[in-house]
CSV table of C-alpha atoms and ligand atoms in Angstrom, one decimal:
chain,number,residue,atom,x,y,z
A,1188,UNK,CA,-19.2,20.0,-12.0
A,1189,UNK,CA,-16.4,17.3,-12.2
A,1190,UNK,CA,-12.8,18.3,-11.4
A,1191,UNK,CA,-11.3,15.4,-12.3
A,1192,UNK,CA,-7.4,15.9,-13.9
A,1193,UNK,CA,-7.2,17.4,-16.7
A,1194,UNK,CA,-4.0,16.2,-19.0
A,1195,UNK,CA,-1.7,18.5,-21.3
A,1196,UNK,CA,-2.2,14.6,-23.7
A,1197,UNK,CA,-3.4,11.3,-23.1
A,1198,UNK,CA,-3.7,8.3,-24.9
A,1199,UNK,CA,-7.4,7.8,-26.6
A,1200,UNK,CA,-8.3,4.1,-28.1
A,1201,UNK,CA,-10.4,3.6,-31.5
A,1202,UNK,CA,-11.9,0.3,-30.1
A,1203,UNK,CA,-9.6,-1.7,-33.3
A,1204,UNK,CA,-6.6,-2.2,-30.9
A,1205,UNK,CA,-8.2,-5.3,-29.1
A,1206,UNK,CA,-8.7,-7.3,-33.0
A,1207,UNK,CA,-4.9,-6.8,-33.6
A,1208,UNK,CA,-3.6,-8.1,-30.4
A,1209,UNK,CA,-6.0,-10.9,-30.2
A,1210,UNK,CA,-4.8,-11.9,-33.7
A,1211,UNK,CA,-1.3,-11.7,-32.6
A,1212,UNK,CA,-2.3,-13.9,-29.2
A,1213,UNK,CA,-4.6,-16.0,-31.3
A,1214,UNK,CA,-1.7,-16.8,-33.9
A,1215,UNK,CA,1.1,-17.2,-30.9
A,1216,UNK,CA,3.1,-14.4,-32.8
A,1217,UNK,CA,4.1,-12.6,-29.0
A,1218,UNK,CA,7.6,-11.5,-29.7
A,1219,UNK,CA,9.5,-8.5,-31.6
A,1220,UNK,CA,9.0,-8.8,-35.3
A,1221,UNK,CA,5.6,-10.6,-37.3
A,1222,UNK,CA,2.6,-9.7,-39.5
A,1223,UNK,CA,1.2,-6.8,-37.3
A,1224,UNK,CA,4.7,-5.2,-37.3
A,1225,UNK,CA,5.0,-5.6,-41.1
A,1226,UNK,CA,1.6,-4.3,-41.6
A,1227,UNK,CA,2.3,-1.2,-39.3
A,1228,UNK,CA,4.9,-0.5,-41.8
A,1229,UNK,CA,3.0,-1.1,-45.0
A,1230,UNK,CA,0.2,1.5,-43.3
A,1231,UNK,CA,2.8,4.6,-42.4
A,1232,UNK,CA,4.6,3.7,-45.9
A,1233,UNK,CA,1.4,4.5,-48.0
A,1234,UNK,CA,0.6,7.2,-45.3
A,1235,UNK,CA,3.6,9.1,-45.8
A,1236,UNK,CA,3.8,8.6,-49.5
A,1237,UNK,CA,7.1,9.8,-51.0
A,1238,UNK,CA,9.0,6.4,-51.7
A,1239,UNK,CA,8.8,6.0,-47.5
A,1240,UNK,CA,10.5,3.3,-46.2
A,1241,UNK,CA,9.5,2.6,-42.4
A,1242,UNK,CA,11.5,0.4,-39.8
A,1243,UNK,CA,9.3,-0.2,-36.7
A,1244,UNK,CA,11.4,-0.1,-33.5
A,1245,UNK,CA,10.6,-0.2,-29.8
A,1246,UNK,CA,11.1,3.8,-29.7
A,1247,UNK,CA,11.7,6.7,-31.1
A,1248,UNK,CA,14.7,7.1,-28.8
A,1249,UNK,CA,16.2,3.7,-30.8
A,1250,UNK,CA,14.8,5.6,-34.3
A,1251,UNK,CA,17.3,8.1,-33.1
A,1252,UNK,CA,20.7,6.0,-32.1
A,1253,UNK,CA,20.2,4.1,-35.4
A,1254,UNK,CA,20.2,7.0,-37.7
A,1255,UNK,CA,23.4,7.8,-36.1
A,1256,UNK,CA,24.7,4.4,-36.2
A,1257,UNK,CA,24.0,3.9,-39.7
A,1258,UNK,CA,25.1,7.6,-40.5
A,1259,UNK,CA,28.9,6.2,-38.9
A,1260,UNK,CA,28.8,8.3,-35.9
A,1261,UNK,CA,31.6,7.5,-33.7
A,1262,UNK,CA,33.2,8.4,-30.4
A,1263,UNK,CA,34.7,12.0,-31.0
A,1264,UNK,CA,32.4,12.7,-33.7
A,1265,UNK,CA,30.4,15.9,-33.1
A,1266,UNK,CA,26.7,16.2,-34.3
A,1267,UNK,CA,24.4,19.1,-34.3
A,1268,UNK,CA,21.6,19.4,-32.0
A,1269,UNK,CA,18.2,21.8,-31.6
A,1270,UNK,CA,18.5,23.0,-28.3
A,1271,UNK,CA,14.8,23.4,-27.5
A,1272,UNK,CA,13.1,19.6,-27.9
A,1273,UNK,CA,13.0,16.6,-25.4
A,1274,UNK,CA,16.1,15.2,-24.5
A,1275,UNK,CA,15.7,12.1,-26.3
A,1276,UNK,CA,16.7,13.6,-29.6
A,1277,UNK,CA,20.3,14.3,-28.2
A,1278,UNK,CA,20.9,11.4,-25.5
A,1279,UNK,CA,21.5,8.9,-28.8
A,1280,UNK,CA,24.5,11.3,-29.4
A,1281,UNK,CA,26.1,10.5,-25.8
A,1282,UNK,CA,25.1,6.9,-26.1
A,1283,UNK,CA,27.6,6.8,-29.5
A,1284,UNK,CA,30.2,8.8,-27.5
A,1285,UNK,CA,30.1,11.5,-29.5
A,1286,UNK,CA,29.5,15.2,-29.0
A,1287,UNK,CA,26.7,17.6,-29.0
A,1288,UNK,CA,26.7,20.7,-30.5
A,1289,UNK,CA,23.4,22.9,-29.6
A,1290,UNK,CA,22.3,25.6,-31.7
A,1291,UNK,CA,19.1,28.2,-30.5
A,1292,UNK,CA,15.5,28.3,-31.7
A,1293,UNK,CA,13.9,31.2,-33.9
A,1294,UNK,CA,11.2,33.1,-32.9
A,1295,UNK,CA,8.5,31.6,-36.0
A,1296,UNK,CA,8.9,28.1,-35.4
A,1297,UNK,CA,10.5,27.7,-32.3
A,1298,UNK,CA,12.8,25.5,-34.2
A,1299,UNK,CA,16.3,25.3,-35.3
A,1300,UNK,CA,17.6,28.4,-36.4
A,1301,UNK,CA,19.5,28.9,-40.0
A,1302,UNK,CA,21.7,31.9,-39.3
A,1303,UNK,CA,22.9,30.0,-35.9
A,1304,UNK,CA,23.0,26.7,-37.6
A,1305,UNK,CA,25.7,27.9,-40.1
A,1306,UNK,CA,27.4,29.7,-37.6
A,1307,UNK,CA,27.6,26.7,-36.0
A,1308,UNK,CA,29.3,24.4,-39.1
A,1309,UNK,CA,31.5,26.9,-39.8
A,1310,UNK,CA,33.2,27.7,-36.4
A,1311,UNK,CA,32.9,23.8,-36.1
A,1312,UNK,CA,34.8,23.2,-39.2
A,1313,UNK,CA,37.5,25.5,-38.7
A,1314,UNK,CA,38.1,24.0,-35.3
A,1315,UNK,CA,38.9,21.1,-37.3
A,1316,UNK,CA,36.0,18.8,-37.1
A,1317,UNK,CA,32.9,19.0,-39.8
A,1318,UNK,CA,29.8,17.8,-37.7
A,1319,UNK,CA,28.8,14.2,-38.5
A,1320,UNK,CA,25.0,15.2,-38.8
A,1321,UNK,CA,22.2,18.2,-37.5
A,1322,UNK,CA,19.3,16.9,-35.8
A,1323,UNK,CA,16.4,19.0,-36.0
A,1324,UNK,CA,12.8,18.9,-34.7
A,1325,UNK,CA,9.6,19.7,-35.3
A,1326,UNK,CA,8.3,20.4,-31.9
A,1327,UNK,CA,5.3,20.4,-30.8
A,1328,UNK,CA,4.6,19.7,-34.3
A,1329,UNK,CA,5.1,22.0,-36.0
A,1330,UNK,CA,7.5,21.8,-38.6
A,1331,UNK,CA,10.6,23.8,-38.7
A,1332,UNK,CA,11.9,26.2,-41.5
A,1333,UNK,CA,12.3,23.2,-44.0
A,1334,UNK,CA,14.2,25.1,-47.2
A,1335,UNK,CA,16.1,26.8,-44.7
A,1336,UNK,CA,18.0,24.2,-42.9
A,1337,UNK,CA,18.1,22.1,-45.9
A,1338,UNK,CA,19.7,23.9,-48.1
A,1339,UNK,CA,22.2,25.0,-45.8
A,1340,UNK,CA,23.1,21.2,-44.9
A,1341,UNK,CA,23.1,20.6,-48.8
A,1342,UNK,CA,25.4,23.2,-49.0
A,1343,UNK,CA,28.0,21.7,-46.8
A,1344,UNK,CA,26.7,18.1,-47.6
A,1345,UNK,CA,25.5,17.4,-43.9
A,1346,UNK,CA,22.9,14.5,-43.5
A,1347,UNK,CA,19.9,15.6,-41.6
A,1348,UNK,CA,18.1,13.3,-39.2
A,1349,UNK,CA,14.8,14.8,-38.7
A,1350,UNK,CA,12.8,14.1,-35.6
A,1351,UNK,CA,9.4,14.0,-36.2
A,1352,UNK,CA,8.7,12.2,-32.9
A,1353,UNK,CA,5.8,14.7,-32.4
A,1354,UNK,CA,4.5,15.4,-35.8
A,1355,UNK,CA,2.9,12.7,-37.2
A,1356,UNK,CA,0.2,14.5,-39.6
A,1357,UNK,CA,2.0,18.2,-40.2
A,1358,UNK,CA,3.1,19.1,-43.5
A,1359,UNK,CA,5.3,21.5,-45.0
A,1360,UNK,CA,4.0,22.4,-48.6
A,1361,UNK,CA,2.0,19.4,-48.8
A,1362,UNK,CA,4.7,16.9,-47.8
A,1363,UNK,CA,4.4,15.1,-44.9
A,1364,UNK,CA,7.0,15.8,-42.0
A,1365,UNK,CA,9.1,12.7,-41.6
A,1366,UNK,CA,10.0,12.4,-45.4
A,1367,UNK,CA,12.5,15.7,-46.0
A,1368,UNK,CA,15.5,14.1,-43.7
A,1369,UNK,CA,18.1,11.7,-44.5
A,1370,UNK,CA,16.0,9.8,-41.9
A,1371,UNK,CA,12.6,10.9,-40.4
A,1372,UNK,CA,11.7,9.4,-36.9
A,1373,UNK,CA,8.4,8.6,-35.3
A,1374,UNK,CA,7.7,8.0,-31.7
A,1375,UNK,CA,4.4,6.1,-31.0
A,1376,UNK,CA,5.0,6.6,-26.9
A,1377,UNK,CA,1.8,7.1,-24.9
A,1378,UNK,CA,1.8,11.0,-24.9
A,1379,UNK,CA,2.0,11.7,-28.5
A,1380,UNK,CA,-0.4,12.0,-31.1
A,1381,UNK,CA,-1.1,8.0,-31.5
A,1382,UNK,CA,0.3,5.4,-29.7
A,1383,UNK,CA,1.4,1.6,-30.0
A,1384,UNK,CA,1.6,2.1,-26.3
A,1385,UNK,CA,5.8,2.3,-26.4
A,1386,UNK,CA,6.9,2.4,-30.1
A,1387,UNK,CA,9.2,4.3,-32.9
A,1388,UNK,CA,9.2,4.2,-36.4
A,1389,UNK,CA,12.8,5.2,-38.7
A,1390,UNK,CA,11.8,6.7,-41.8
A,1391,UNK,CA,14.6,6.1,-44.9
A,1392,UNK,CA,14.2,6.1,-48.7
A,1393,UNK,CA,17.1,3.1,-49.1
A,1394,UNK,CA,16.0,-0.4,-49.3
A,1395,UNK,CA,19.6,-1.3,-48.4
A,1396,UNK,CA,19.1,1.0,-45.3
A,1397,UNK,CA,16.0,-0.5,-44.1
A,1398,UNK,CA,18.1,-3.8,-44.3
A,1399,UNK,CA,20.7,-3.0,-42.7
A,1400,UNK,CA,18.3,-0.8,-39.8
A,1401,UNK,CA,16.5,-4.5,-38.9
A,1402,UNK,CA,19.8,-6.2,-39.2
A,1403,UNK,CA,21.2,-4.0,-36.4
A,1404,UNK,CA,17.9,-3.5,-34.3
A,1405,UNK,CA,17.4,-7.3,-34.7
A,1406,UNK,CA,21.0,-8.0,-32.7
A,1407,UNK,CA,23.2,-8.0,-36.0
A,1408,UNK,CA,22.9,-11.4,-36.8
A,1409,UNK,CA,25.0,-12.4,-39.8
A,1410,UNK,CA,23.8,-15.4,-42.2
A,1411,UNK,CA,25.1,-18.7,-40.5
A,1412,UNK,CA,23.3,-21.5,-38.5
A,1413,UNK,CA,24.7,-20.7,-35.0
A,1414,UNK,CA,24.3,-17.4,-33.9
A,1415,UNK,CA,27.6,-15.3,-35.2
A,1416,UNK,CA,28.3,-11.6,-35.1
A,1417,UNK,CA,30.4,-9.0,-36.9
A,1418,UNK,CA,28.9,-5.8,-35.9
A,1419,UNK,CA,27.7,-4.2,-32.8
A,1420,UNK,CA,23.8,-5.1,-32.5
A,1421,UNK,CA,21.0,-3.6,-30.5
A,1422,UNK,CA,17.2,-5.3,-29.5
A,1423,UNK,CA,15.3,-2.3,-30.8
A,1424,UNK,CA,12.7,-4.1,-33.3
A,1425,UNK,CA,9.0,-3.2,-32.5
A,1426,UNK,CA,6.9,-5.8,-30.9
A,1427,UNK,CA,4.2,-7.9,-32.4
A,1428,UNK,CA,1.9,-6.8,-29.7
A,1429,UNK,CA,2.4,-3.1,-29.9
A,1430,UNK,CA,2.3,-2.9,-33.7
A,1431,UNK,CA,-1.3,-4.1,-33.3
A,1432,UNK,CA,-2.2,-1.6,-31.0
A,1433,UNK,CA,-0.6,1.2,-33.3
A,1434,UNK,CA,-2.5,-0.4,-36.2
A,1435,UNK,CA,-5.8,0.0,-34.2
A,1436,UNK,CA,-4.6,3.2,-33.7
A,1437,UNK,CA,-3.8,4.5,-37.2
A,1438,UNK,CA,-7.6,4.2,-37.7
A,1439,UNK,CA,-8.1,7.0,-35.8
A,1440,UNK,CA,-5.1,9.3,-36.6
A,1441,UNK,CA,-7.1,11.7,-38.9
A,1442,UNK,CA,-9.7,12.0,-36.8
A,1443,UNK,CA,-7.2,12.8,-33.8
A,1444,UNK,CA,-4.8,15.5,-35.5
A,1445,UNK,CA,-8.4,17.2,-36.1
A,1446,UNK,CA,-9.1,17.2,-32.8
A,1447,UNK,CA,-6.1,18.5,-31.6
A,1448,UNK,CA,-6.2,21.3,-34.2
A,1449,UNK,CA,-9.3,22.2,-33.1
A,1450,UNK,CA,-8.3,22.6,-29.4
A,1451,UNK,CA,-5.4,25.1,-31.2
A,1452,UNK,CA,-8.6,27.1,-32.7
A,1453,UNK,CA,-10.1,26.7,-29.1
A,1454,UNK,CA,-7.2,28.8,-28.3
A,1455,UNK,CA,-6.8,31.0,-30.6
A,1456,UNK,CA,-10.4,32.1,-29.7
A,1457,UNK,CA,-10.1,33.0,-26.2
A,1458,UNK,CA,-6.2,34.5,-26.8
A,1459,UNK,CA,-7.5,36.5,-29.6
A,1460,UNK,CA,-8.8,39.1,-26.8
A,1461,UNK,CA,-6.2,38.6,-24.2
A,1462,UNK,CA,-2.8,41.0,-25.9
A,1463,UNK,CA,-0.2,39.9,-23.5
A,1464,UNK,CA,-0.6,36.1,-24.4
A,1465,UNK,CA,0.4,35.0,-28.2
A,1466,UNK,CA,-1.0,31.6,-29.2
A,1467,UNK,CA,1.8,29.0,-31.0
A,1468,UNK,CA,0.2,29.4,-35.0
A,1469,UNK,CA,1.8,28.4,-38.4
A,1470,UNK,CA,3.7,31.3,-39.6
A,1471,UNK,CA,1.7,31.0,-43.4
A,1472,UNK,CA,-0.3,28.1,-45.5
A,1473,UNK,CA,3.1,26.5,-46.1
A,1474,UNK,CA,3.4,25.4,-42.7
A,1475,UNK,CA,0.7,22.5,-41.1
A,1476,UNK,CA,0.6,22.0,-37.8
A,1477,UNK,CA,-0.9,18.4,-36.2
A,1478,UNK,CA,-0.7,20.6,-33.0
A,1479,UNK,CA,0.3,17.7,-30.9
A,1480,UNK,CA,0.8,20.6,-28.1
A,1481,UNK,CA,-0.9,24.1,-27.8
A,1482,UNK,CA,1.6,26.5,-26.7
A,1483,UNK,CA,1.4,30.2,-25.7
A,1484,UNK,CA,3.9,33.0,-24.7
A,1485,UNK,CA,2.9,35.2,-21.7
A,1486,UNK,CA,4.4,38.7,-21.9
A,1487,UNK,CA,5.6,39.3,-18.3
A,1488,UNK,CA,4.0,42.0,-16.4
A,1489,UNK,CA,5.6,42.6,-12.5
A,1490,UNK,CA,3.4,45.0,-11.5
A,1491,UNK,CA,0.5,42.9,-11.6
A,1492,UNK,CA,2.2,39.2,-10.8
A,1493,UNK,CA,1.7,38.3,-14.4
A,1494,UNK,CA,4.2,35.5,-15.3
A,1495,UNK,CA,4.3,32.0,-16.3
A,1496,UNK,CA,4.3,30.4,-13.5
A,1497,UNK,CA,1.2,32.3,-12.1
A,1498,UNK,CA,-0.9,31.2,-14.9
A,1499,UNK,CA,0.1,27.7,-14.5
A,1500,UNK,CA,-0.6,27.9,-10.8
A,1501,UNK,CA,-3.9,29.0,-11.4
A,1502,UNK,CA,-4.5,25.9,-13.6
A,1503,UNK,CA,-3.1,23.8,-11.2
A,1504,UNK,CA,-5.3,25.0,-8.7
A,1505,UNK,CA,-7.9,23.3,-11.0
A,1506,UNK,CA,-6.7,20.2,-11.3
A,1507,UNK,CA,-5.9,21.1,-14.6
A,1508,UNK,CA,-2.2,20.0,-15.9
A,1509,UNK,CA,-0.1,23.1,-18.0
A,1510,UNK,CA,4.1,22.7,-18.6
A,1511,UNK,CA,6.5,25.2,-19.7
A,1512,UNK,CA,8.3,24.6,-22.7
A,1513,UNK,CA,11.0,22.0,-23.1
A,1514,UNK,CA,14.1,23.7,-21.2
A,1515,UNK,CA,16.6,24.1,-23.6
A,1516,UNK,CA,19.0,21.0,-23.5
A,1517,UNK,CA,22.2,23.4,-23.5
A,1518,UNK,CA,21.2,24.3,-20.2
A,1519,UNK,CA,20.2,20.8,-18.8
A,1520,UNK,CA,22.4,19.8,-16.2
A,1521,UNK,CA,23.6,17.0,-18.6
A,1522,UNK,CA,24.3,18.7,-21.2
A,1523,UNK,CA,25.7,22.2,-20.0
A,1524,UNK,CA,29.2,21.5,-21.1
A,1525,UNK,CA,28.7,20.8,-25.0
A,1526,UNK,CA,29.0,23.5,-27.1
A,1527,UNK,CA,26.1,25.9,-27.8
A,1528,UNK,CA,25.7,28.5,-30.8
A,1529,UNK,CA,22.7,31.2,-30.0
A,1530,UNK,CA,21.0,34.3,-29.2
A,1531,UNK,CA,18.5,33.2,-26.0
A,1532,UNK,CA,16.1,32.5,-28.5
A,1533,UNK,CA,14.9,29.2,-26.7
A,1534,UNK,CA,15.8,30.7,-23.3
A,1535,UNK,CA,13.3,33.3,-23.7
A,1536,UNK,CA,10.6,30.7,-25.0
A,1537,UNK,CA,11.5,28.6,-22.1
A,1538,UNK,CA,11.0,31.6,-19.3
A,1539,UNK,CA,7.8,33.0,-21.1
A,1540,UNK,CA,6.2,29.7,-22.5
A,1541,UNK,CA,3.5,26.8,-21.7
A,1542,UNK,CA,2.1,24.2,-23.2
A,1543,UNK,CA,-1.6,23.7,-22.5
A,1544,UNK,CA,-4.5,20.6,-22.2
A,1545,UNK,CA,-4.6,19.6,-26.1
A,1546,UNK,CA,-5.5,16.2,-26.2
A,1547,UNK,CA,-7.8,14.7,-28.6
A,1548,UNK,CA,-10.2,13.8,-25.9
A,1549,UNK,CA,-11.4,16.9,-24.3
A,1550,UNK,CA,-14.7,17.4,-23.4
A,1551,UNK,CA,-17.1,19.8,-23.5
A,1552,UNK,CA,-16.5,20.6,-19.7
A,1553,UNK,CA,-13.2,19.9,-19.5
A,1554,UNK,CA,-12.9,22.6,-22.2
A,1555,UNK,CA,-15.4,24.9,-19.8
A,1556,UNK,CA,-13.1,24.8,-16.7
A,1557,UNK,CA,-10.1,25.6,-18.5
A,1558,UNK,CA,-11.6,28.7,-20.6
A,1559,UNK,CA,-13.3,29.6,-17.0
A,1560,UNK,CA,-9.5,29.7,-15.5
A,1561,UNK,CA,-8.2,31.9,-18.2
A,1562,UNK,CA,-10.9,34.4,-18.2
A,1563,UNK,CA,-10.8,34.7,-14.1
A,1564,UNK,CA,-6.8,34.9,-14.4
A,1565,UNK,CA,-6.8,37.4,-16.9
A,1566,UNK,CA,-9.5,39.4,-15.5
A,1567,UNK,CA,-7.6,39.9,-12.4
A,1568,UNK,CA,-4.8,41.9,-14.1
B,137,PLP,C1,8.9,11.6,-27.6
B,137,PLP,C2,10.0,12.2,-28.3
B,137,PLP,C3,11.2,11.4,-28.6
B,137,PLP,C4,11.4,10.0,-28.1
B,137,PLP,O1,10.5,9.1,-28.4
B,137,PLP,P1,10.2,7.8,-27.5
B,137,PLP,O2,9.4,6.9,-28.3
B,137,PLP,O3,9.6,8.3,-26.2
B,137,PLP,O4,11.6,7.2,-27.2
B,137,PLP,C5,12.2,12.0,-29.3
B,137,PLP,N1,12.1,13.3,-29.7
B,137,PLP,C6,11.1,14.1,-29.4
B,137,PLP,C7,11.1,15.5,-29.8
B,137,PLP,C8,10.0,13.5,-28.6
B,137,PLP,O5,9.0,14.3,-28.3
């Protein structure tokens, strides 16, 4: 049997990339900006539906920074973070000077939690400063509690940037993720569900936002013949060439979110027997999942070295690649000292949680050895 590595998500081509970039060599259009980057636009527009207005920029990190800069986030500000995601959705903050404020998961989504998130505003207001902003995630894709958190930033009239980085495809009540926020943001990096091989996308329903987004990710160049500048400006605009790799790849982003969902039924099949492990699964119908990541929670057991880290060691031994969760950023070296508003929530799905081999590629027997290490490790205990 081959043991070659099996990845937690890799990169799979549709065979369409190779026309687009040829087109883009072919027409000498090889720099950031051009028809494939416009096009890559027009495709996640119509995908998305909803009056989506799409800005393609060289990553999702630069989706990020630009929602804050064009939200007016400034040095001192303070701006509300999910604790549990990647540390790209709360480095932007930093990079505007500003200040982090981290609040805990809940134990449905795994996402921002509404009781902690008003906590949060409130003790942030009456120390005198009303957060500029609440970044909250979808992670892993899948989506967080959408009324929740929105009506509570409605209520105190807080614009939501909404990092969909890893959930292009999952709805909540039949409306794609990306398109409740203030601003959505994509990423189209190599790991996630389809790449332009580095890429993001900022999602806004202003026409005079999506202006003033390329103005500032094309260097803020103001209208005159030599090149003059009033604002700060930032290189951040997609390239030609990796636009036409993520239009090759939007051909196959149906087919891939199915894939992945059917490695969460994969899953949920083998867990279904197993009681101390509970597979990641949509709390109801509301909620759809592209389950970018499979994730399950281990209950601990001492007595018979059940833990996290044995089952991922057991993988390992396979050649096959597992992670735990994201570490929570509030206790990432980085970030320790920002404020934090929670319960352990996240700590807890940090310590018990891992994210398993779920990409769209995944073969027969790569699915074999991986069910064959679950059912040895668990029959052990
Ligand atoms: C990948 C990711 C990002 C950053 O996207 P890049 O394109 O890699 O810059 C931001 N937030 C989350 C949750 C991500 O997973």
């Amino acid at each position: 049997m081959n043991n070659n590595r099996v990845f937690l998500s890799l990169s799979q081509q549709s065979g369409f990339e190779q026309g687009y970039v040829q087109k883009a060599l072919d027409t000498n259009w090889i720099t950031s900006g051009g028809p494939n980057v416009c096009e890559f636009e027009e495709k996640l527009e119509s995908y998305l539906g909803d009056e989506s207005l799409a800005i393609a920029l060289n990553s999702g990190t630069s989706a990020i920074h630009l929602a804050l800069v064009l939200l007016g986030v400034k040095t001192g500000d303070e701006v509300i973070c999910q604790s549990m995601t990647f540390s790209a959705s709360a480095n932007p903050i930093l990079y505007q000077g500003a200040i982090p404020v981290f609040v805990d998961s809940e134990s449905e989504t795994w996402n921002i939690c509404p009781e902690n998130l008003e906590i949060a505003i409130k003790d942030r207001i009456k120390k005198g400063k009303k957060p500029k902003a609440i970044i909250a995630v979808h992670i892993y894709g899948n989506p967080y509690k959408i009324d929740e958190i929105h009506s509570i930033a409605d209520k105190y009239q807080i614009p939501i940037i909404e990092d969909s980085a890893e959930a292009l495809g999952s709805s909540y009540k039949g409306k794609k993720c990306g398109t409740f926020g203030d601003f959505g943001v994509f990423s189209f990096n190599g790991n996630k569900i389809i790449t332009a091989s580095s890429g993001g996308v900022l999602i806004t329903k202003s026409k005079s936002l999506k202006e003033k987004a390329v103005f500032y990710a094309n260097q803020s160049k103001d209208k005159a013949v030599h090149y003059q500048h009033s604002e700060i400006g930032y290189n951040y605009r997609m390239s030609n060439i990796c636009a036409g790799i993520g239009l090759g790849q939007m051909s196959i982003l149906e087919k891939n979110i199915a894939a992945r969902r059917e490695m969460n039924f994969f899953y949920d099949e083998i867990y279904d027997e197993i009681f101390n492990v509970k597979l990641y699964k949509n709390t109801n119908e509301d909620y759809f999942s592209n389950y970018w990541l499979s994730a399950i929670l281990i209950e601990p057991n001492v007595e018979n070295n059940l833990q996290r880290e044995s089952l991922r060691d057991a993988f390992e031994n396979e050649n096959i690649e597992s992670r735990p969760l994201w570490k929570p950023l509030h206790l990432q070296p980085v970030f320790e000292k920002y404020p934090y508003y929670g319960n352990k929530v996240a700590e807890d799905l940090f310590r018990r949680g891992l994210c398993l081999p779920s990409g769209s590629n995944l073969t027969e027997n790569d699915k074999n050895r991986i069910k064959e290490v679950i059912k040895t490790f668990f029959e052990k205990i």
